[in-house]
Short mmCIF file of C-alpha atoms in Angstrom, two decimals:
data_model
loop_
_atom_site.label_atom_id
_atom_site.label_comp_id
_atom_site.label_asym_id
_atom_site.label_seq_id
_atom_site.Cartn_x
_atom_site.Cartn_y
_atom_site.Cartn_z
CA UNK A 168 26.41 121.42 7.16
CA UNK A 169 25.88 123.79 10.34
CA UNK A 170 24.09 123.45 13.62
CA UNK A 171 22.62 126.94 13.37
CA UNK A 172 23.68 130.49 13.86
CA UNK A 173 25.94 131.93 16.72
CA UNK A 174 24.99 134.81 18.63
CA UNK A 175 27.92 137.19 17.63
CA UNK A 176 26.02 139.02 15.07
CA UNK A 177 27.11 143.10 14.79
CA UNK A 178 24.38 145.18 16.09
CA UNK A 179 22.83 146.83 13.24
CA UNK A 180 22.82 150.64 13.07
CA UNK A 181 20.34 152.97 11.44
CA UNK A 182 21.42 154.78 8.28
CA UNK A 183 21.76 158.58 8.58
CA UNK A 184 21.08 159.17 4.85
CA UNK A 185 17.94 161.08 4.23
CA UNK A 186 14.69 159.13 3.19
CA UNK A 187 13.82 159.70 -0.59
CA UNK A 188 10.76 159.11 -2.84
CA UNK A 189 11.11 155.98 -4.83
CA UNK A 190 13.12 156.14 -8.08
CA UNK A 191 11.02 156.27 -11.32
CA UNK A 192 11.59 153.10 -12.87
CA UNK A 193 10.92 154.59 -16.45
CA UNK A 194 14.26 156.44 -16.07
CA UNK A 195 16.61 154.10 -14.80
CA UNK A 196 19.50 152.81 -16.81
CA UNK A 197 22.46 150.53 -16.32
CA UNK A 198 26.21 150.28 -16.90
CA UNK A 199 27.76 146.96 -18.03
CA UNK A 200 30.73 145.80 -19.63
CA UNK A 201 33.89 143.51 -19.24
CA UNK A 202 37.34 143.31 -17.46
CA UNK A 203 39.98 142.17 -19.98
CA UNK A 204 43.71 141.24 -19.11
CA UNK A 205 46.45 141.97 -21.54
CA UNK A 206 50.34 141.29 -21.22
CA UNK A 207 52.11 138.41 -19.48
CA UNK A 208 49.70 135.89 -18.06
CA UNK A 209 50.94 135.26 -14.38
CA UNK A 210 51.85 131.73 -13.64
CA UNK A 211 49.57 130.76 -10.62
CA UNK A 212 51.41 129.54 -7.39
CA UNK A 213 50.98 126.26 -6.42
CA UNK A 214 49.48 126.06 -2.76
CA UNK A 215 51.24 123.52 -0.16
CA UNK A 216 48.66 121.85 2.12
CA UNK A 217 50.90 119.18 3.34
CA UNK A 218 50.73 120.42 6.83
CA UNK A 219 47.08 119.76 6.97
CA UNK A 220 46.28 116.27 5.30
CA UNK A 221 42.54 116.71 5.81
CA UNK A 222 42.72 119.89 3.45
CA UNK A 223 45.07 118.31 0.96
CA UNK A 224 42.73 115.05 0.78
CA UNK A 225 39.98 117.23 -0.54
CA UNK A 226 41.76 117.99 -3.77
CA UNK A 227 42.82 115.90 -6.76
CA UNK A 228 45.97 117.33 -8.20
CA UNK A 229 47.68 120.47 -7.50
CA UNK A 230 45.81 123.29 -5.87
CA UNK A 231 46.65 126.94 -7.31
CA UNK A 232 46.39 130.36 -5.63
CA UNK A 233 43.46 132.28 -6.98
CA UNK A 234 45.04 135.97 -6.65
CA UNK A 235 45.28 136.31 -10.47
CA UNK A 236 42.60 133.97 -12.26
CA UNK A 237 42.72 134.86 -16.21
CA UNK A 238 39.65 133.15 -17.67
CA UNK A 239 40.12 131.22 -21.20
CA UNK A 240 38.33 134.40 -22.94
CA UNK A 241 41.17 136.67 -21.86
CA UNK A 242 39.29 138.41 -18.99
CA UNK A 243 39.90 138.79 -15.33
CA UNK A 244 38.03 137.12 -12.59
CA UNK A 245 37.52 138.38 -9.15
CA UNK A 246 37.29 141.96 -9.96
CA UNK A 247 35.25 144.07 -7.65
CA UNK A 248 33.24 146.66 -9.73
CA UNK A 249 31.16 149.48 -7.78
CA UNK A 250 29.77 152.85 -8.16
CA UNK A 251 32.44 155.27 -6.45
CA UNK A 252 30.42 158.48 -6.93
CA UNK A 253 27.63 160.17 -8.30
CA UNK A 254 24.57 158.44 -6.76
CA UNK A 255 21.84 160.81 -5.21
CA UNK A 256 22.17 161.00 -1.49
CA UNK A 257 19.61 158.72 -0.27
CA UNK A 258 18.99 155.56 2.06
CA UNK A 259 19.39 152.40 -0.04
CA UNK A 260 17.56 149.61 1.48
CA UNK A 261 19.46 146.85 3.11
CA UNK A 262 18.58 143.41 1.30
CA UNK A 263 16.99 140.82 3.69
CA UNK A 264 19.07 138.22 1.80
CA UNK A 265 22.01 137.03 3.38
CA UNK A 266 25.34 136.62 1.49
CA UNK A 267 27.33 133.30 2.08
CA UNK A 268 31.06 132.80 2.56
CA UNK A 269 31.84 129.25 3.06
CA UNK A 270 35.27 127.42 3.80
CA UNK A 271 35.49 124.28 1.47
CA UNK A 272 38.72 122.33 1.09
CA UNK A 273 40.40 125.01 3.25
CA UNK A 274 39.70 127.49 0.61
CA UNK A 275 37.43 130.55 1.10
CA UNK A 276 34.60 130.48 -1.56
CA UNK A 277 33.82 133.01 -3.07
CA UNK A 278 37.34 134.59 -3.43
CA UNK A 279 35.54 137.94 -3.72
CA UNK A 280 32.13 139.03 -2.48
CA UNK A 281 30.14 142.27 -1.77
CA UNK A 282 27.48 142.87 0.94
CA UNK A 283 25.76 146.26 1.74
CA UNK A 284 26.22 147.99 4.87
CA UNK A 285 24.31 145.93 7.60
CA UNK A 286 23.56 143.33 5.34
CA UNK A 287 24.06 139.64 6.84
CA UNK A 288 27.00 137.91 5.96
CA UNK A 289 26.69 134.10 6.86
CA UNK A 290 30.11 132.40 7.17
CA UNK A 291 30.32 128.63 6.81
CA UNK A 292 32.85 126.09 7.50
CA UNK A 293 32.08 122.81 5.43
CA UNK A 294 35.42 121.32 6.28
CA UNK A 295 36.29 118.50 8.77
CA UNK A 296 39.29 120.83 10.01
CA UNK A 297 39.13 123.67 12.51
CA UNK A 298 39.28 127.27 10.89
CA UNK A 299 39.94 130.85 12.23
CA UNK A 300 37.74 133.46 10.61
CA UNK A 301 40.00 136.72 11.05
CA UNK A 302 38.89 139.80 8.60
CA UNK A 303 41.51 142.73 8.53
CA UNK A 304 39.14 145.98 8.33
CA UNK A 305 40.44 149.50 8.55
CA UNK A 306 37.21 151.05 9.27
CA UNK A 307 35.01 148.40 10.81
CA UNK A 308 35.70 146.42 14.06
CA UNK A 309 38.24 143.55 13.59
CA UNK A 310 37.47 140.24 15.05
CA UNK A 311 39.16 136.92 15.08
CA UNK A 312 36.94 133.85 15.78
CA UNK A 313 37.44 129.82 15.86
CA UNK A 314 35.03 127.94 13.79
CA UNK A 315 35.12 124.07 14.62
CA UNK A 316 34.80 121.59 11.67
CA UNK A 317 31.12 121.89 10.22
CA UNK A 318 30.28 124.29 13.17
CA UNK A 319 27.61 126.93 13.67
CA UNK A 320 27.32 129.39 10.93
CA UNK A 321 28.75 132.75 12.04
CA UNK A 322 25.98 135.75 11.52
CA UNK A 323 28.09 138.94 10.81
CA UNK A 324 27.37 142.41 9.50
CA UNK A 325 29.24 145.58 9.00
CA UNK A 326 27.83 148.98 10.08
CA UNK A 327 30.35 151.05 7.95
CA UNK A 328 31.16 151.27 4.14
CA UNK A 329 34.56 149.84 3.50
CA UNK A 330 36.41 149.98 0.25
CA UNK A 331 38.44 148.56 -0.96
CA UNK A 332 37.34 145.36 0.23
CA UNK A 333 38.32 143.80 3.58
CA UNK A 334 40.84 141.03 3.57
CA UNK A 335 39.53 137.83 5.36
CA UNK A 336 42.15 135.31 6.64
CA UNK A 337 42.58 132.21 8.43
CA UNK A 338 45.06 132.19 11.08
CA UNK A 339 45.18 128.21 10.95
CA UNK A 340 45.84 127.98 7.28
CA UNK A 341 47.86 131.02 5.89
CA UNK A 342 47.21 130.49 2.36
CA UNK A 343 43.36 131.19 2.70
CA UNK A 344 42.27 134.53 1.56
CA UNK A 345 39.11 136.12 0.83
CA UNK A 346 37.89 140.04 0.25
CA UNK A 347 34.64 141.47 1.19
CA UNK A 348 33.59 144.68 -0.02
CA UNK A 349 31.03 146.73 2.18
CA UNK A 350 29.07 149.06 -0.09
CA UNK A 351 26.57 151.66 1.19
CA UNK A 352 24.33 151.17 -2.05
CA UNK A 353 23.38 148.18 -4.28
CA UNK A 354 25.39 148.97 -7.38
CA UNK A 355 28.27 146.47 -7.22
CA UNK A 356 29.48 143.32 -8.75
CA UNK A 357 32.17 140.84 -8.88
CA UNK A 358 33.38 139.47 -12.55
CA UNK A 359 32.97 135.81 -12.79
CA UNK A 360 34.00 133.08 -15.49
CA UNK A 361 33.16 135.33 -18.48
CA UNK A 362 34.89 138.65 -16.90
CA UNK A 363 31.64 140.54 -17.33
CA UNK A 364 29.89 142.73 -14.71
CA UNK A 365 26.37 144.59 -14.86
CA UNK A 366 25.06 147.56 -12.52
CA UNK A 367 21.43 148.00 -13.22
CA UNK A 368 18.91 150.33 -12.00
CA UNK A 369 20.93 153.37 -11.93
CA UNK A 370 19.16 156.61 -11.91
CA UNK A 371 20.37 159.02 -14.54
CA UNK A 372 23.79 160.99 -13.39
CA UNK A 373 27.32 161.17 -14.01
CA UNK A 374 29.27 158.24 -12.23
CA UNK A 375 32.69 157.26 -11.47
CA UNK A 376 32.82 153.54 -11.72
CA UNK A 377 35.81 151.67 -9.98
CA UNK A 378 37.26 148.36 -10.70
CA UNK A 379 39.38 147.05 -7.95
CA UNK A 380 41.68 143.77 -8.09
CA UNK A 381 43.66 142.46 -5.30
CA UNK A 382 46.93 141.89 -7.29
CA UNK A 383 46.47 144.42 -10.31
CA UNK A 384 45.19 147.40 -8.38
CA UNK A 385 42.46 150.08 -9.03
CA UNK A 386 41.19 151.65 -12.49
CA UNK A 387 38.23 154.26 -12.69
CA UNK A 388 36.03 155.22 -15.44
CA UNK A 389 33.74 158.49 -15.50
CA UNK A 390 30.35 157.82 -17.41
CA UNK A 391 27.24 159.61 -18.03
CA UNK A 392 24.00 157.49 -17.74
CA UNK A 393 21.02 158.96 -19.50
CA UNK A 394 17.25 158.10 -18.72
CA UNK A 395 16.82 154.54 -19.91
CA UNK A 396 20.37 154.30 -21.16
CA UNK A 397 22.31 150.94 -21.14
CA UNK A 398 25.93 152.20 -21.13
CA UNK A 399 29.09 150.31 -21.45
CA UNK A 400 32.19 150.47 -19.68
CA UNK A 401 35.37 148.29 -20.31
CA UNK A 402 38.29 147.93 -18.23
CA UNK A 403 41.73 146.43 -18.97
CA UNK A 404 44.58 145.40 -16.32
CA UNK A 405 48.01 144.60 -17.63
CA UNK A 406 50.27 141.99 -16.21
#
């Protein structure tokens, strides 16, 4: 659904972190858990797309805001989990695999996503309407670009770590929101339909694990990971 990448990719910059020998796979551990929700379940707001019939036609029935999605098992979706501190000072290789952010039915999908510093972010417009992609970073460079219906994929990257995640807007459709976390290492995750997460391949150490949600704020857990240990870290947000 695209005619190829545009030429507006950010210039990649070399990392200044020191090179380091490979991690010993026999010592690596993990932290996994779930993000629960307690209290009064928020009533999702109904989005009005009446001003853009081409958007509304792509949906059957009401369209609800996704700023607070509670799963059927009582967990919270779209929570960005990452290691805030405790990792060794080393260069973590940037993945060659791009991360995809699409616009479908005039909704950003996924709502929350993570990329590593300098990792390629591919932004698609699968709709038959024009969109305007407008990230609102505080550390990286802000930009604001139109993307025509089923237009060329935008190839972007961010040269600096940015947490909490960057808000992405569409200036044409004010209800459109997405969040992109830019992390200097690979130890991050986003909770999905079961509210769980897993951070694998962690070297032994004492870590601060952060859970961020766009509406319910931030929580942190301090945890020690011994060699080959599978640790558990559960979070609970309250409405």
